[in-house]
Coordinates of C-alpha atoms in Angstrom, one line a residue:
X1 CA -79.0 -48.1 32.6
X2 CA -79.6 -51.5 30.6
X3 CA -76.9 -53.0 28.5
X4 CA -79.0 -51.6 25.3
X5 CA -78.4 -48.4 26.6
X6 CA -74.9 -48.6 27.6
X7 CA -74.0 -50.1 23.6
X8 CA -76.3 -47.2 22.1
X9 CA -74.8 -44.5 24.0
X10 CA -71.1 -46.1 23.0
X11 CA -71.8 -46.0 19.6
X12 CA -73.3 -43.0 19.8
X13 CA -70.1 -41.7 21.2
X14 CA -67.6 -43.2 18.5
X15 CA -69.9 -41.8 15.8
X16 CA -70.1 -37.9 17.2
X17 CA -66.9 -38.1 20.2
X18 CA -66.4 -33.7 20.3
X19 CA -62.5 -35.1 20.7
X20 CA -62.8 -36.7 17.7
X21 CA -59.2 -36.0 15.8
X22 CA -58.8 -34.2 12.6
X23 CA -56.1 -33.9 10.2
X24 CA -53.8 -31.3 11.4
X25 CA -54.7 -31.0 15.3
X26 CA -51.4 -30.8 17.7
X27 CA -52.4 -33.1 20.9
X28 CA -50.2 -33.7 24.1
X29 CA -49.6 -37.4 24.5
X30 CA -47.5 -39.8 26.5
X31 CA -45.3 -42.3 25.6
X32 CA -46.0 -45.6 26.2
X33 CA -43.8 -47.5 24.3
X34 CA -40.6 -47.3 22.4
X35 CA -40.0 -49.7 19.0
X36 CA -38.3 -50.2 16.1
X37 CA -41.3 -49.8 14.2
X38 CA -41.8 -45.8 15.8
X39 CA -43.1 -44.5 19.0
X40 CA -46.5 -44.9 20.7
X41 CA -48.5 -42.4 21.7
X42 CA -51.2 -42.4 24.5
X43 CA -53.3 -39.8 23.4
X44 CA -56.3 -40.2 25.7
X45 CA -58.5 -41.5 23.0
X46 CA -59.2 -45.0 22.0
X47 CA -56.6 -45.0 19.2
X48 CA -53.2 -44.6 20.2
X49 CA -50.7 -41.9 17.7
X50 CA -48.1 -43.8 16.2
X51 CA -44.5 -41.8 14.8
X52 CA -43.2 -43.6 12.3
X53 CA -39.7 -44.0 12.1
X54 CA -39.9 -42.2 8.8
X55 CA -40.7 -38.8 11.0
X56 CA -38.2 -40.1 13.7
X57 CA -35.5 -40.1 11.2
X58 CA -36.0 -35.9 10.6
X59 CA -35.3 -35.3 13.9
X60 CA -31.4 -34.3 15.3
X61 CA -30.2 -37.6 16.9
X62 CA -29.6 -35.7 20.6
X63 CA -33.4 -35.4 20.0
X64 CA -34.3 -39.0 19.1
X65 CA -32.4 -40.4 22.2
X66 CA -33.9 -38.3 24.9
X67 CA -37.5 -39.7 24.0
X68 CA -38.3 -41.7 27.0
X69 CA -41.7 -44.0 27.9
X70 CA -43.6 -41.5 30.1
X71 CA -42.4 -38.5 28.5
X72 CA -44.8 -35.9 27.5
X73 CA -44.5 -34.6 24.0
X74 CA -46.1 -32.8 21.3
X75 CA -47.6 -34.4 18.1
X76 CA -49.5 -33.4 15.1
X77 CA -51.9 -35.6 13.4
X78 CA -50.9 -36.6 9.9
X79 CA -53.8 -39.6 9.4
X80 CA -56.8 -40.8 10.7
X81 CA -58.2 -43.4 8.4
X82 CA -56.6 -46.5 9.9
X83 CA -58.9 -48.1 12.4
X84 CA -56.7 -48.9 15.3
X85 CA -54.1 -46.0 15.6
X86 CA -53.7 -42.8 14.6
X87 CA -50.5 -41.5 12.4
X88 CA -49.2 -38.4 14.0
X89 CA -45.9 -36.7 13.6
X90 CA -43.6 -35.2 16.5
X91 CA -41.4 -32.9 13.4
X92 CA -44.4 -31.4 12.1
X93 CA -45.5 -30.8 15.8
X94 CA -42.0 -28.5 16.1
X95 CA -42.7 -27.1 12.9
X96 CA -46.0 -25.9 14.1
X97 CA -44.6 -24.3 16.9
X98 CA -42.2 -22.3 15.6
X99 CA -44.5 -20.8 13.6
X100 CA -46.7 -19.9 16.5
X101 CA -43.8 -18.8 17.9
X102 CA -42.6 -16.7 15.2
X103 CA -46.2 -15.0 15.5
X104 CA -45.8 -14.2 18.8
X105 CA -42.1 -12.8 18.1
X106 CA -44.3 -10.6 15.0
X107 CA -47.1 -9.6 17.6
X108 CA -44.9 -8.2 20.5
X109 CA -42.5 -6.7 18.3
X110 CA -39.4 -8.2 20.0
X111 CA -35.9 -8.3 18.6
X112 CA -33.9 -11.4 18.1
X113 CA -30.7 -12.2 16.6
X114 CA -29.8 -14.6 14.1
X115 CA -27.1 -16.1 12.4
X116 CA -26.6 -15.6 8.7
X117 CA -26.5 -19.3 6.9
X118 CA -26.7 -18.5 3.9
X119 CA -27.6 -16.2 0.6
X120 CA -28.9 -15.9 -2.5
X121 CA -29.3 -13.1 -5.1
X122 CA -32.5 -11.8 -3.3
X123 CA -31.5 -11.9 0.4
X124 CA -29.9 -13.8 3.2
X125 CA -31.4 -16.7 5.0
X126 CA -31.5 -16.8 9.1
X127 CA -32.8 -20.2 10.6
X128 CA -35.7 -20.0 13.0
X129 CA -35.9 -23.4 15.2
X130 CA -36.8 -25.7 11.9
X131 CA -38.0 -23.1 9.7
X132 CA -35.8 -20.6 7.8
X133 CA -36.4 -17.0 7.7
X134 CA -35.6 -14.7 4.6
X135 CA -34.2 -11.2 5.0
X136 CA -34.7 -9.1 1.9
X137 CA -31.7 -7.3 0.5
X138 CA -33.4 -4.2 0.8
X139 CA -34.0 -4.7 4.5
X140 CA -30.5 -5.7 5.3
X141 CA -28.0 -3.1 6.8
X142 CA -25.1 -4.1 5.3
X143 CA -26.3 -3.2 1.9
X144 CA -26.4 0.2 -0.1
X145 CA -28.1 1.2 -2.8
X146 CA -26.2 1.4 -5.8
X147 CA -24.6 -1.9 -5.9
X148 CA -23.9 -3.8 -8.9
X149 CA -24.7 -7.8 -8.7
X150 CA -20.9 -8.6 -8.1
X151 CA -20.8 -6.1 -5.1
X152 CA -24.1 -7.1 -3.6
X153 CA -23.0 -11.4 -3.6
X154 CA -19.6 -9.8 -1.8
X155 CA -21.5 -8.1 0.8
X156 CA -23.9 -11.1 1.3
X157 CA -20.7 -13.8 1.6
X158 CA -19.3 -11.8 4.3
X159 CA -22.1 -12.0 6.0
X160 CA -22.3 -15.6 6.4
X161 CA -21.3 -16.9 9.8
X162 CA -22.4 -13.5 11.2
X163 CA -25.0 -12.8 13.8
X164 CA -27.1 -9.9 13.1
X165 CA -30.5 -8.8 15.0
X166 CA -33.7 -8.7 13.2
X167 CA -37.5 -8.3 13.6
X168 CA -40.1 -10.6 11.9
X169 CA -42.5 -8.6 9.9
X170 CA -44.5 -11.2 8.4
X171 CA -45.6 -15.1 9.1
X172 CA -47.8 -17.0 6.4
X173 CA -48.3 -20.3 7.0
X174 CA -50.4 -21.6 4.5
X175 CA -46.8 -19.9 1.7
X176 CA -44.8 -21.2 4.2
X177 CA -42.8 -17.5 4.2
X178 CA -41.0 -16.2 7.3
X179 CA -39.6 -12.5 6.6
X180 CA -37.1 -10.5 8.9
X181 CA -35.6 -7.3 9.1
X182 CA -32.3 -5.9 10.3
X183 CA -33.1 -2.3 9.5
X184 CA -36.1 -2.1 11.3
X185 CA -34.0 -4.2 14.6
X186 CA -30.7 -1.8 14.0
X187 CA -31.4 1.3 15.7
X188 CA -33.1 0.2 18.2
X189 CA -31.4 -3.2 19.3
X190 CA -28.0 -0.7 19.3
X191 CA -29.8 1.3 22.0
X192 CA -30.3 -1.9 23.6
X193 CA -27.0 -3.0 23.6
X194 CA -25.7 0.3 24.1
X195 CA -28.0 0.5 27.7
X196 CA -27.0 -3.1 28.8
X197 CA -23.2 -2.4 27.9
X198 CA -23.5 1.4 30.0
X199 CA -24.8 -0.6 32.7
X200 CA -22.0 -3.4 32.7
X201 CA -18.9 -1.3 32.0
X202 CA -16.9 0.3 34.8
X203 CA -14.0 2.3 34.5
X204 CA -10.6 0.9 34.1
X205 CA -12.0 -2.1 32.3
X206 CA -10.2 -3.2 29.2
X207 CA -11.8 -4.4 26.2
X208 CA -11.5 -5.6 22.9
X209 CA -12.9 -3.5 20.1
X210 CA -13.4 -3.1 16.6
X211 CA -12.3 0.3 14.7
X212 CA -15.8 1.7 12.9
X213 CA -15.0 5.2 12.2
X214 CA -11.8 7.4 12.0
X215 CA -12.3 10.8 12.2
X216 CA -9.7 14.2 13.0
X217 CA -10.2 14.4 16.8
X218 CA -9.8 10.5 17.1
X219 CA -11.3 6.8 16.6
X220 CA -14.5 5.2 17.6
X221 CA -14.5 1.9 18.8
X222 CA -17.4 -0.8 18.5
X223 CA -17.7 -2.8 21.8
X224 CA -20.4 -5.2 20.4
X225 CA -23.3 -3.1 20.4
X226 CA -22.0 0.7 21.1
X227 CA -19.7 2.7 20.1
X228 CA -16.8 4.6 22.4
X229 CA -14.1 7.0 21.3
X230 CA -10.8 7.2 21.6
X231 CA -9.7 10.9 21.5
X232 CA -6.7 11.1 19.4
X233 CA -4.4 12.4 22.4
X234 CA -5.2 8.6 23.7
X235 CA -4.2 6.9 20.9
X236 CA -0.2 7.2 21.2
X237 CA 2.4 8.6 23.4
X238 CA 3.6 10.3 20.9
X239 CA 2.1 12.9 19.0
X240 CA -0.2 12.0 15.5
X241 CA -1.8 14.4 13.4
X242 CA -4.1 11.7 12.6
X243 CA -5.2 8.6 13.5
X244 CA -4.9 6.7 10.7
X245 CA -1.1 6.9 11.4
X246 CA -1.4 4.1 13.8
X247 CA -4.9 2.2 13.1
X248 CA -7.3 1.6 10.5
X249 CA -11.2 0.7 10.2
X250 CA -11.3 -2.5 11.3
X251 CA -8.8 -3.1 12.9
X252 CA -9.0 -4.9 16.2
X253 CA -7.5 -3.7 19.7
X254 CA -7.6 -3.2 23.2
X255 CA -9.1 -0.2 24.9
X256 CA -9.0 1.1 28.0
X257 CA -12.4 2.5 29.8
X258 CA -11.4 6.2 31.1
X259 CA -15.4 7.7 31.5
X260 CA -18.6 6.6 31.7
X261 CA -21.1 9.2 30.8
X262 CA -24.7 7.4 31.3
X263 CA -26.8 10.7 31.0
X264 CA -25.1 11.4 27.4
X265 CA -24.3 7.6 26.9
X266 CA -20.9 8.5 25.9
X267 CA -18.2 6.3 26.4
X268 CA -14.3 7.7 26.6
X269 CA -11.7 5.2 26.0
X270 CA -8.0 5.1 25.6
X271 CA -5.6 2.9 23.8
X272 CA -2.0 4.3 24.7
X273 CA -2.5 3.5 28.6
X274 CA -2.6 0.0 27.2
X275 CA 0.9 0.8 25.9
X276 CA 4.4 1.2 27.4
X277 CA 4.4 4.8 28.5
X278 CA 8.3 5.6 27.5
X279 CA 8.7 8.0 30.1
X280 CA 9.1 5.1 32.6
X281 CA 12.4 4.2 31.3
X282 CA 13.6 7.1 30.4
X283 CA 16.0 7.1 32.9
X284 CA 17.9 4.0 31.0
X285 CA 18.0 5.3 27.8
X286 CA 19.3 9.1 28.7
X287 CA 21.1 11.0 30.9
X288 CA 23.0 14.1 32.0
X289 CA 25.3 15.9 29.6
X290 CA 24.2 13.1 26.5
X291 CA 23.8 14.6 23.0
X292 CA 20.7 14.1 21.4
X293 CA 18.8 14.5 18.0
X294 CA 15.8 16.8 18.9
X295 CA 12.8 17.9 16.5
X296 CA 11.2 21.1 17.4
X297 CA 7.5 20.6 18.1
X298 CA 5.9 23.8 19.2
X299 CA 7.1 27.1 20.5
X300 CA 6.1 29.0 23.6
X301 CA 6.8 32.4 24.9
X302 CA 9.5 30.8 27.4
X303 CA 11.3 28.6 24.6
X304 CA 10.5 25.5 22.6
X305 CA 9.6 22.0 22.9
X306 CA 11.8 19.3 21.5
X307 CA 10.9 15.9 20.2
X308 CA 13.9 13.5 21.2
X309 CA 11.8 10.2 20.8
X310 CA 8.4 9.4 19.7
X311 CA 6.5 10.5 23.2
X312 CA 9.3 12.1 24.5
X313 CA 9.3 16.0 24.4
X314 CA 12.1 18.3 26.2
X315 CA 12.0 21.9 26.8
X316 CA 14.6 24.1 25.5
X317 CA 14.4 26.9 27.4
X318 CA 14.8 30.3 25.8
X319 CA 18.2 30.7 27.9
X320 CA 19.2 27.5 26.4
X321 CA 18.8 28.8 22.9
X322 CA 22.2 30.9 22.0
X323 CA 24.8 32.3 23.7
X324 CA 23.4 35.7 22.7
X325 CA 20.5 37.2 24.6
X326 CA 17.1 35.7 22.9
X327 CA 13.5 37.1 23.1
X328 CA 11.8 34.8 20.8
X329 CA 12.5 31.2 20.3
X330 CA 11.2 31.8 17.1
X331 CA 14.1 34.2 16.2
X332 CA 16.8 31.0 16.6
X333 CA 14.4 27.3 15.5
X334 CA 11.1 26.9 13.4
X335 CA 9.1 23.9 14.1
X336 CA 9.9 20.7 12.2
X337 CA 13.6 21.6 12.2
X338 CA 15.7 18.8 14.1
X339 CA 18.8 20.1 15.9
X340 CA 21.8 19.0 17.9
X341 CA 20.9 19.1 21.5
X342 CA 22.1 18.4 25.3
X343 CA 20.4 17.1 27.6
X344 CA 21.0 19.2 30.9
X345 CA 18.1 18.3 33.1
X346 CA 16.0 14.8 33.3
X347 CA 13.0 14.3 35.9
X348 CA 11.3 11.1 35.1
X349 CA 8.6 11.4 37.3
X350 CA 7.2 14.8 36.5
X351 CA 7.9 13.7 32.7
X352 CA 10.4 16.4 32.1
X353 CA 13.9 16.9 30.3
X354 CA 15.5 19.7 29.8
X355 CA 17.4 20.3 26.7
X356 CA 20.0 22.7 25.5
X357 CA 21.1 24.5 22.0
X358 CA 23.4 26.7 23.6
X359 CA 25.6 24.1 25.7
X360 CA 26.6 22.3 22.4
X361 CA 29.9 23.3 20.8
X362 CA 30.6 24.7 17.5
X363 CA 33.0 21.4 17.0
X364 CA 30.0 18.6 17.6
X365 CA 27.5 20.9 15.6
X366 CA 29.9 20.6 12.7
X367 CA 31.0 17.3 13.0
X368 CA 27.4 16.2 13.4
X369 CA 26.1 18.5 9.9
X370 CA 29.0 16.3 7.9
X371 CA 27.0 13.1 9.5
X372 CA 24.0 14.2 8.4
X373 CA 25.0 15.6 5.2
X374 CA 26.8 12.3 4.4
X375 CA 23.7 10.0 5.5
X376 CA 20.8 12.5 2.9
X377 CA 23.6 11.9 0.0
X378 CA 23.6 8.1 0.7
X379 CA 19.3 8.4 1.5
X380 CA 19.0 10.1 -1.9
X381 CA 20.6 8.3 -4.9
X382 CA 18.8 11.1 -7.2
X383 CA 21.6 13.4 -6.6
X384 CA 24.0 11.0 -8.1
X385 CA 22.3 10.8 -11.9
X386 CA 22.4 14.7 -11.9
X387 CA 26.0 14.9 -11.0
X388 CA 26.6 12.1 -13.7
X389 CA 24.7 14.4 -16.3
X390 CA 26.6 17.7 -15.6
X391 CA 29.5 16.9 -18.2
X392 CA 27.1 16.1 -20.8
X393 CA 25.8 19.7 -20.1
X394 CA 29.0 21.0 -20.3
X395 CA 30.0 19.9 -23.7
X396 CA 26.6 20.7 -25.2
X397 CA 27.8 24.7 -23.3
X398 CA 31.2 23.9 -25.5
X399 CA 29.7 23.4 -28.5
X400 CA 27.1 25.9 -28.7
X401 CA 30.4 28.8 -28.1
X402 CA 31.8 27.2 -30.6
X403 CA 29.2 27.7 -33.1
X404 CA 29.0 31.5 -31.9
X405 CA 32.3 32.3 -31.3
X406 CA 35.3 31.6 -34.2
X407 CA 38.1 31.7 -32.1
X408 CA 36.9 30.3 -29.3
X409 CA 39.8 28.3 -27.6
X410 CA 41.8 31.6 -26.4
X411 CA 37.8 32.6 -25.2
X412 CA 37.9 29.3 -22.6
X413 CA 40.9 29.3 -21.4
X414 CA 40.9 33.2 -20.5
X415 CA 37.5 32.7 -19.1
X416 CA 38.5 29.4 -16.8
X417 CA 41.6 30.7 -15.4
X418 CA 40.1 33.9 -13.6
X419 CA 37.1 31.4 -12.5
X420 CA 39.8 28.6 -11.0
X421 CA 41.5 31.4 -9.1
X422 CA 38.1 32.7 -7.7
X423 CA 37.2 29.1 -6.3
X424 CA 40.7 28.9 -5.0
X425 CA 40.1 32.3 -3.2
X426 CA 36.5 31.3 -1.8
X427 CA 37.6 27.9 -0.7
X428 CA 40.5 29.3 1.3
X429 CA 38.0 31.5 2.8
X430 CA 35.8 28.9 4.3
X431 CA 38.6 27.0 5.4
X432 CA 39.9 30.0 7.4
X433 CA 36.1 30.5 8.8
X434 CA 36.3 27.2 9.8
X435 CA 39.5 27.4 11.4
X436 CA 39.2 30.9 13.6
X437 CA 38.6 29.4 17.3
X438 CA 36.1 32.5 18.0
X439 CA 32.8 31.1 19.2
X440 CA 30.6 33.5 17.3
X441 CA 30.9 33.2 13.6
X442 CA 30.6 29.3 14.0
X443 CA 27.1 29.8 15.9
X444 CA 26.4 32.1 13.3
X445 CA 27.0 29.3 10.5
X446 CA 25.3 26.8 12.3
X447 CA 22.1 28.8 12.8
X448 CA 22.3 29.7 8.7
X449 CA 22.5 26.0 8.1
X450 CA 19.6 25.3 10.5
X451 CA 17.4 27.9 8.6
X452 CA 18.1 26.7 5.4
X453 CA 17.0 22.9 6.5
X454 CA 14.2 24.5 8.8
X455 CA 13.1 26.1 4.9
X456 CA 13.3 22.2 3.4
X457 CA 11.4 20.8 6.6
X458 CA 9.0 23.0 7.1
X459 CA 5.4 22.0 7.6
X460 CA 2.9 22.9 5.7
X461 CA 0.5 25.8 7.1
X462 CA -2.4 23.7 7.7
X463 CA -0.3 21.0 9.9
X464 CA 1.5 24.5 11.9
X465 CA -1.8 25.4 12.8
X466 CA -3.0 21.9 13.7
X467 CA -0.5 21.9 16.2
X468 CA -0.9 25.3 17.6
X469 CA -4.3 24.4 18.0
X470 CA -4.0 20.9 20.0
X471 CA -1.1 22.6 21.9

């Protein structure tokens, strides 16, 4: 080929080159060089791309300092009007790829997660690489229908800082929008959590949870992405009627893993074997012979059980009830009464203490009712204003005989004198009672008394049969 040739098929090559660049084209290049001025491209044209350190300076510093001569990279081409280089932009290149990446995420219908960054009346905003993604109010979880402006800005500032999986369901570049959705990710990223969690968990782990949901039979639990439950005779060692007794939603604590169901996907938990169990030191807070304060807890057909400490029931057998022959426990205590009790029996390791009505004399039941009666008059300062008001009754009694009656005086003081006597009489009966030595009559009083508390105590119906049923 003659030199014409070679120049004509040259220029015909710049003038109609298929590799020609255009406005907008994302290239591979190399770098060849590193300046002040921005960073040189080898492009594998004749013109070299040139990133001006106006683009530079949008990048993240790490990113800046890893660019390196020989480095491959991606750039899109911003200008292509100067003659001997070519303005293209590495930024815009990452731009460009995220959106082709967020399409991709759109087309395959994959679930990410993304940290909330910020919000505005409309939505919250997500970052995706360099672009920001917008989830709708109405396709966020958090948020109810119903909600006035104040409540919906609440909800949207405690979401901030918080991760949150959602699903792209639309990409335009050309209006630059990016649109997520955590209701459409929800259900399905929780059975993907919940399947990954089943799959990590074994029994006997211990865990930190989040309280979602109380409910009669117990707590569930949310382990980052599923849900366990904490039946509500795992809670405490003692025994609730519900579980907002000892937690509330959202609180934070530490199960234990008892089961692992995978075929049901049911996770059992418990929080009291993360607790002291009392009965393991039992033995240095009782023993043989000591007096305690029991609560009555449940009757059975062989006696009752007794609750000396929260998670500490003893059985008082139905020989240990009276001195008397008893059939029914239920003849002697009523649940929720607290009596006077010894302890005859302790067995720490099968968790049982025997307990004793019957073993305690008539002189500690009494002296322990005056306790008792003296600590509910200091408890209840009530009682007090409507001694204080019983003169003023009695004068308004005074002067409403005399308005009835004319001679009145003679009236008052027949009337008091027989009344004086009568209390005299009935007070030097109780103190005789109280002094006879015969066992009887003072068991006899001190099941009364017991009765009449058991009346003040008692439990309403629905919490008797709550218990009957757990028991």
């Amino acid at each position: 080929m003659s030199n014409e040739d070679s120049n004509f098929m040259e220029e015909f090559l710049d003038q109609h080159d298929y590799e020609q660049p255009q406005v907008g084209d994302i290239r591979k290049g190399i770098i060849v060089a590193v300046t002040p001025q921005g960073v040189i491209v080898d492009l594998g044209l004749k013109r070299d791309g040139l990133v001006p350190s106006s683009d530079l300076s949008k990048l993240e510093p790490e990113e800046r300092e890893a660019l390196q001569i020989n480095d491959e990279i991606s750039i899109y081409v911003t200008n292509t009007d100067a003659p001997d280089s070519l303005l293209v932009s590495i930024h815009l290149a990452q731009l460009n790829q995220d959106w082709i990446d967020a399409e991709a995420l759109m087309e395959s219908g994959d679930i990410m997660e993304g940290e909330v960054i910020g919000y505005n009346k409309g939505g919250a905003i997500i970052p995706f690489g360099r672009l920001r993604g917008f989830v709708p109010a109405s396709h966020l979880s958090e948020l109810s229908r119903g909600l006035n402006d104040r409540q919906r800005q609440q909800k949207l500032a405690k979401l901030r800082g918080e991760k949150i999986p959602v699903k792209v369901i639309e990409v335009d570049r050309r209006r630059r929008r990016l649109v997520f959705s955590q209701r459409d990710a929800q259900k399905e990223w929780e059975d993907q959590r919940k399947k990954e969690l089943l799959q990590d968990l074994n029994e006997g782990d211990v865990l930190t949870g989040r309280v979602s949901g109380l409910r009669d039979f117990g707590i569930f639990v949310d382990l980052g992405g599923a849900d366990g439950l904490v039946h509500i005779s795992e809670l405490a060692w003692y025994r609730i009627a519900h579980p907002r007794e000892v937690v509330k939603v959202g609180d934070e604590i530490e199960v234990y893993v008892l089961n692992i169901n995978a075929d049901s996907q049911r996770i059992s938990l418990s929080r009291k074997r993360l607790l002291e169990n009392p009965w393991s030191t039992v033995n240095k807070r009782y023993h043989e012979n000591q007096l305690v304060e029991g609560t009555i807890t449940r009757i059975v057909d062989y006696g009752a059980f007794a609750e000396i400490e929260p998670g500490v029931e003893g059985l008082l057998h139905v020989s240990q009830l009276s001195r008397s022959q008893v059939d029914n426990a239920s003849e002697v205590v009523n649940e929720g009464e607290t009596h006077l009790l010894r302890i005859v029996s302790i067995d720490s390791n099968r968790q049982r203490i025997g307990l004793s009505l019957r073993q305690v004399s008539a002189s500690e039941q009494i002296e322990w009712m005056a306790t008792r009666e003296v600590e509910e008059e200091a408890d209840e300062p009530e009682e007090e204003t409507s001694v204080s008001t019983e003169p003023e009754m009695e004068a308004e009694a005074e002067t409403e005989v005399e308005a009835d009656v004319e001679s009145d005086e003679p009236v008052a003081e027949e009337s008091a004198e027989p009344v004086a006597e009568e209390s005299n009489e009935e007070n030097s009966e109780d103190e005789a009672e109280t002094a006879e030595p015969e066992p009887e009559p003072e068991g006899n009083e001190v099941e009364e008394s017991s009765e009449e508390e058991a009346e003040t105590a008692k439990p309403e119906p629905e919490d008797s049969e709550t218990d009957e049923d757990e028991s």
